PDB file of C-alpha atoms in Angstrom:
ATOM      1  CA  UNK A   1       0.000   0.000   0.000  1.00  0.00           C
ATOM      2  CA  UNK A   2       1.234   3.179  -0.975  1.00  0.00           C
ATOM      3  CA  UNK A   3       1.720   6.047   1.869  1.00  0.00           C
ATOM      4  CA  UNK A   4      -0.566   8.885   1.121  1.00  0.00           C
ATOM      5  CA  UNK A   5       2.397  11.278   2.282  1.00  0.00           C
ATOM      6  CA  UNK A   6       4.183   9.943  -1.269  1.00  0.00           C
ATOM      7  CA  UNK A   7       1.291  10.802  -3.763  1.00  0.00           C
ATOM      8  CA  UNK A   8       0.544  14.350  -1.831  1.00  0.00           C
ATOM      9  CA  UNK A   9       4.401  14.918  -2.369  1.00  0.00           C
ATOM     10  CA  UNK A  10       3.869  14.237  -5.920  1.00  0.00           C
ATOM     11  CA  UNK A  11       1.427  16.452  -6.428  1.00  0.00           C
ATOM     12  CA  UNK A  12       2.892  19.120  -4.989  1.00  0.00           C
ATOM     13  CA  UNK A  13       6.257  18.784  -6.747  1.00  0.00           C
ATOM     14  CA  UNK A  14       3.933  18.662  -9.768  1.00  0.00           C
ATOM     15  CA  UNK A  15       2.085  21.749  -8.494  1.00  0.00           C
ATOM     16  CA  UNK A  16       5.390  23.541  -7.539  1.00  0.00           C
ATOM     17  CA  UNK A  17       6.808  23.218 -11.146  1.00  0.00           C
ATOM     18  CA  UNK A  18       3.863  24.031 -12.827  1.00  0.00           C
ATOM     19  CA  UNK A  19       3.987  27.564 -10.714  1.00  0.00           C
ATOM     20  CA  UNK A  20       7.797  27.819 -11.447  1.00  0.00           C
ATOM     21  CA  UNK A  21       7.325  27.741 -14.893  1.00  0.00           C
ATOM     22  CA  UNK A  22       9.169  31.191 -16.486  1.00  0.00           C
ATOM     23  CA  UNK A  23       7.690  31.777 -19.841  1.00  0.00           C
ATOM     24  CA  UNK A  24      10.594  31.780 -22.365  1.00  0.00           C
ATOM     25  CA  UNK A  25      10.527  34.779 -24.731  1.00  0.00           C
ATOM     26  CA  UNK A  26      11.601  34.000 -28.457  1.00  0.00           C
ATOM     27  CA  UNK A  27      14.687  36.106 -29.387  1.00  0.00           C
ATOM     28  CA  UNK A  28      16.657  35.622 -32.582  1.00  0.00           C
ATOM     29  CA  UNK A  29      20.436  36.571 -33.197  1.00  0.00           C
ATOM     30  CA  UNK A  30      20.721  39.239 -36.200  1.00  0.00           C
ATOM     31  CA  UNK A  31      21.748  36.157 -38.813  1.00  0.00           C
ATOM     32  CA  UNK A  32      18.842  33.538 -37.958  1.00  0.00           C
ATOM     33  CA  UNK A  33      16.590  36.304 -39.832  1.00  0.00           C
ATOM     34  CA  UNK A  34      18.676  39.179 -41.841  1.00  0.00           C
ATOM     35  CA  UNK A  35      21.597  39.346 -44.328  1.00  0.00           C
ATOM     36  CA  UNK A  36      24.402  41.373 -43.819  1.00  0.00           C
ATOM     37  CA  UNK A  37      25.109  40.967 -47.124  1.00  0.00           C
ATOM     38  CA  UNK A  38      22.106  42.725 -48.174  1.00  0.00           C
ATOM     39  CA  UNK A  39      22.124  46.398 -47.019  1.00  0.00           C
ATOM     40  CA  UNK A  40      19.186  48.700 -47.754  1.00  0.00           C
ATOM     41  CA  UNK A  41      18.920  52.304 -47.402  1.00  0.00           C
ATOM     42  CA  UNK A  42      15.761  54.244 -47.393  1.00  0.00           C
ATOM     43  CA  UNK A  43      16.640  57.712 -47.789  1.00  0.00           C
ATOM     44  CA  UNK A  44      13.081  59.711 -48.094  1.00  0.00           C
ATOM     45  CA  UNK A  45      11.581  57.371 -45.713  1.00  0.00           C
ATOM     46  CA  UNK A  46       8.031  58.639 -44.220  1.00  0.00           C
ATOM     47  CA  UNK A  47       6.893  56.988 -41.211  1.00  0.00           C
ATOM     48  CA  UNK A  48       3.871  55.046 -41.053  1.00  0.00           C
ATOM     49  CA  UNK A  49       3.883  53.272 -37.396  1.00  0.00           C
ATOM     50  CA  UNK A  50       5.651  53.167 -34.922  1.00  0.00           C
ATOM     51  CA  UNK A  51       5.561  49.720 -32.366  1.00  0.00           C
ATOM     52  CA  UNK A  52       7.835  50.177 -29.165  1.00  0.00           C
ATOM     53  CA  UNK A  53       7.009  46.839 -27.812  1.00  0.00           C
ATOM     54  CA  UNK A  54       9.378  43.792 -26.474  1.00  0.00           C
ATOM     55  CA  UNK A  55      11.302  42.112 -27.621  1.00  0.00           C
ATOM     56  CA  UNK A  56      12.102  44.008 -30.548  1.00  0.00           C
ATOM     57  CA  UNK A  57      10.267  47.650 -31.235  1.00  0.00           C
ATOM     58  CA  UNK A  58       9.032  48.144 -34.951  1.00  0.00           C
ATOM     59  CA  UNK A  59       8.955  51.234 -37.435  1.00  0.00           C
ATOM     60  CA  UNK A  60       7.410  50.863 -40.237  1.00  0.00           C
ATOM     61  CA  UNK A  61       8.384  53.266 -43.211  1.00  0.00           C
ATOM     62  CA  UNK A  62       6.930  53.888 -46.847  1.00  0.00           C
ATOM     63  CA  UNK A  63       8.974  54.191 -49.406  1.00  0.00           C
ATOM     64  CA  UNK A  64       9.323  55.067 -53.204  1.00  0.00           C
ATOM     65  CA  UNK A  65      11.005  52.340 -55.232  1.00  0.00           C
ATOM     66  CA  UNK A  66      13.297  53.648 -58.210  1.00  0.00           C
ATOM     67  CA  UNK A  67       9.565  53.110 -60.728  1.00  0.00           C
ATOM     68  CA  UNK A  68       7.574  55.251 -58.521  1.00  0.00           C
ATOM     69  CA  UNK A  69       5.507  52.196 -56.321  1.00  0.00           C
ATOM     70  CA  UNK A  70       5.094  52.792 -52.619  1.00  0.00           C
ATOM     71  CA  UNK A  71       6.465  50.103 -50.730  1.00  0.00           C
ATOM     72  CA  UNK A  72       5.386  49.667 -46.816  1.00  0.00           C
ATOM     73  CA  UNK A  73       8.222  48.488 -44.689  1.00  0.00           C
ATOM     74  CA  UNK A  74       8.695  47.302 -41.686  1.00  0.00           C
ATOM     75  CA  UNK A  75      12.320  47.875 -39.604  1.00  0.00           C
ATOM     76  CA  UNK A  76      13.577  46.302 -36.930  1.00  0.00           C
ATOM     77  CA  UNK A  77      14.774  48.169 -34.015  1.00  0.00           C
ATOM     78  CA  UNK A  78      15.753  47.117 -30.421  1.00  0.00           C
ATOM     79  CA  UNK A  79      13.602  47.333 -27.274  1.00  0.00           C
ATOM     80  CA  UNK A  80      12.019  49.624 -26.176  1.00  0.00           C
ATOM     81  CA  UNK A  81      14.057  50.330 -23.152  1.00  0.00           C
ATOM     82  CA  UNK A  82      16.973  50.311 -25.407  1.00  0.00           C
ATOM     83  CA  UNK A  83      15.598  52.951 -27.316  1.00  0.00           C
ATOM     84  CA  UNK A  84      14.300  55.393 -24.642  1.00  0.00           C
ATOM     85  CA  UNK A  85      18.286  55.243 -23.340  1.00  0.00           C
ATOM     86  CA  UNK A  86      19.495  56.220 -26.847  1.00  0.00           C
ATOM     87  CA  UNK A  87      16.377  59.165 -26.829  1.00  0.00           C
ATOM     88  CA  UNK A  88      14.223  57.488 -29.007  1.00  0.00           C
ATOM     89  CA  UNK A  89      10.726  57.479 -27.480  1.00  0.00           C
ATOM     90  CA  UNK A  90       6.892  57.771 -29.243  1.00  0.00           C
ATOM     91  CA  UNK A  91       7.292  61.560 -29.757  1.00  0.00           C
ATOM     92  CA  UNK A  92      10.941  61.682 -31.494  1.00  0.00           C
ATOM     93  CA  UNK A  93       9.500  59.513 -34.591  1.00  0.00           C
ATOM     94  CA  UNK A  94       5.612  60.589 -35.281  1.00  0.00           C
ATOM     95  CA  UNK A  95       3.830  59.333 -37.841  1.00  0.00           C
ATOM     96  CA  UNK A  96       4.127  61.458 -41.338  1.00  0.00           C
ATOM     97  CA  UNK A  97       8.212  62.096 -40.444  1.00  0.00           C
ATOM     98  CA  UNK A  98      10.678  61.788 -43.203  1.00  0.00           C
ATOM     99  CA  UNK A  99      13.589  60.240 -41.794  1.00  0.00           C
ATOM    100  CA  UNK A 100      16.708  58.252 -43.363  1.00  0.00           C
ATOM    101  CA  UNK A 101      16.598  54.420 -42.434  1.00  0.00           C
ATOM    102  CA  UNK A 102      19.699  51.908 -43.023  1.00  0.00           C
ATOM    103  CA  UNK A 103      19.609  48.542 -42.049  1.00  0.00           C
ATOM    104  CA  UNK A 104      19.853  44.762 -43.415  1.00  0.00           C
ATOM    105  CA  UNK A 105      16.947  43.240 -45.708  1.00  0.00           C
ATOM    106  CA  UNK A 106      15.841  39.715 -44.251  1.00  0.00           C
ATOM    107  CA  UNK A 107      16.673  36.472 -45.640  1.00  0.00           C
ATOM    108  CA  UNK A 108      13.588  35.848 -46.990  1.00  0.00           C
ATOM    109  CA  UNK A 109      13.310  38.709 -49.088  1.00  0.00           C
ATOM    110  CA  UNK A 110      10.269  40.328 -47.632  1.00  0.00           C
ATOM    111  CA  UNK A 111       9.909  43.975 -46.750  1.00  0.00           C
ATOM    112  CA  UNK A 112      11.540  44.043 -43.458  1.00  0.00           C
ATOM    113  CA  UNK A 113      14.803  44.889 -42.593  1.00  0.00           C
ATOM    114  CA  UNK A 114      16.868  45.172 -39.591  1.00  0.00           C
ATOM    115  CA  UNK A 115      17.597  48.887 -38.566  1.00  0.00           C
ATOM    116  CA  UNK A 116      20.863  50.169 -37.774  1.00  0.00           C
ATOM    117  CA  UNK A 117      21.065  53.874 -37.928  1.00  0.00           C
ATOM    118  CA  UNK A 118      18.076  56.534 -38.298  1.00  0.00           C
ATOM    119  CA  UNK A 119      18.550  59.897 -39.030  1.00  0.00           C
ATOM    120  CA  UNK A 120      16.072  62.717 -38.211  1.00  0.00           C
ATOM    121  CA  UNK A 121      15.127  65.481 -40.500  1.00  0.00           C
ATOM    122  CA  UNK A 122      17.209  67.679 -38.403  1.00  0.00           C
ATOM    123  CA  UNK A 123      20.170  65.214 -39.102  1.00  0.00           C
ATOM    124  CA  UNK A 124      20.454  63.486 -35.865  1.00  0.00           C
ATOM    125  CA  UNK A 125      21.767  60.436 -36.078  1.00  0.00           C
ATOM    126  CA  UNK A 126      20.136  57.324 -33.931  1.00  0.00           C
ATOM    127  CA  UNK A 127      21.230  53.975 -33.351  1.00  0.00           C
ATOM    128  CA  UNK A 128      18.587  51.586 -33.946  1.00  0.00           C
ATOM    129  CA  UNK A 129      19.942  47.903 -32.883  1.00  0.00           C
ATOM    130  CA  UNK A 130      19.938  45.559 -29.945  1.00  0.00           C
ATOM    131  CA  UNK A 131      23.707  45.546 -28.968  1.00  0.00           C
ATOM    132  CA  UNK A 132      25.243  41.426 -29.222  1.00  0.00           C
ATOM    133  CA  UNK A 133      22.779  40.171 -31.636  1.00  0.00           C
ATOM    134  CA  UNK A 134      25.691  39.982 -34.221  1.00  0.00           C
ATOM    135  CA  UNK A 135      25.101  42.001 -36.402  1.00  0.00           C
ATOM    136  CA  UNK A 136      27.636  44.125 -38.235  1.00  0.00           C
ATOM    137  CA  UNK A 137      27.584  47.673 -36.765  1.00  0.00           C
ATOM    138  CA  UNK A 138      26.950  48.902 -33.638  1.00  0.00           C
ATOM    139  CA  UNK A 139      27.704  52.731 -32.963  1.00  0.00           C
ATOM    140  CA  UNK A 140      29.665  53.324 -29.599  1.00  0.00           C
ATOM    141  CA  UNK A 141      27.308  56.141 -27.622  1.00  0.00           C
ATOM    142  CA  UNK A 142      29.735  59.209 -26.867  1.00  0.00           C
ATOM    143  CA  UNK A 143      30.802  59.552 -23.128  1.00  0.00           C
ATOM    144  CA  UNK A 144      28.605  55.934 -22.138  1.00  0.00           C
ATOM    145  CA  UNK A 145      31.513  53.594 -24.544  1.00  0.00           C
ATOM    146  CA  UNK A 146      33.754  56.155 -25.010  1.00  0.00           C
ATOM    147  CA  UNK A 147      35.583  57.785 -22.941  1.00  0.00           C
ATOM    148  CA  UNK A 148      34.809  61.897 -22.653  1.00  0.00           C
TER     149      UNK A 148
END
């Protein structure tokens, strides 16, 4: 006969990893999805819609292809907590702003790209990436990387 001290232990080990359960979050390295090999560069960019959520945070962009089409895009960017350090927040890029976008195209050849620098209309350059995803530029941030 089995004790009823072993099946109540059961069931709460059972119980207690169910609780301990941490959701994993699905994050990608810069390769699994874009190629570095295949840089784009949207310089009369117009903002569309802006997504600052997690993991990654999402512009997306229309622009004019070379016979005139609009083309909607949508670019990569880091969190949204990385962003907000580097003073990107919901007000710097409104909806309707022409800005400058360069980045990677993804593998599959879809429009979306991984950002790596934005530039505003008054020529300030941002950063857009997550830092260690390996991808082929990151921009040091004066007086944080560098020294003063």
């Amino acid at each position: 006969m089995r004790s009823p001290f072993t099946a109540g232990a059961f069931v709460a080990a059972g119980i207690a990893l169910l609780i301990a359960q941490t959701p994993l979050v699905a994050h990608h390295s810069f390769a699994a999805e874009f190629d570095a090999n295949r840089p784009v560069k949207f310089t009369d960019a117009t903002v569309t819609k802006i997504m600052l959520v997690n993991p990654h945070s999402w512009i997306y962009v229309d622009v004019k292809t070379p016979d005139g089409k609009v083309e909607n895009w949508a670019i990569e960017a880091g969190s949204p907590n990385i962003l907000m350090r580097r003073g990107i927040t919901i007000n710097t890029i409104k909806r309707g702003t022409k800005i400058v976008v360069d980045g990677y195209q993804s593998k599959d050849g879809s429009h979306r790209a991984n950002g790596r620098d934005l530039t505003l209309p008054d020529g300030q350059k941002l950063f857009l990436g997550s830092s260690g995803t390996g991808a082929p530029y990151e921009v040091q941030r004066p007086g944080v990387d560098t020294a003063k």
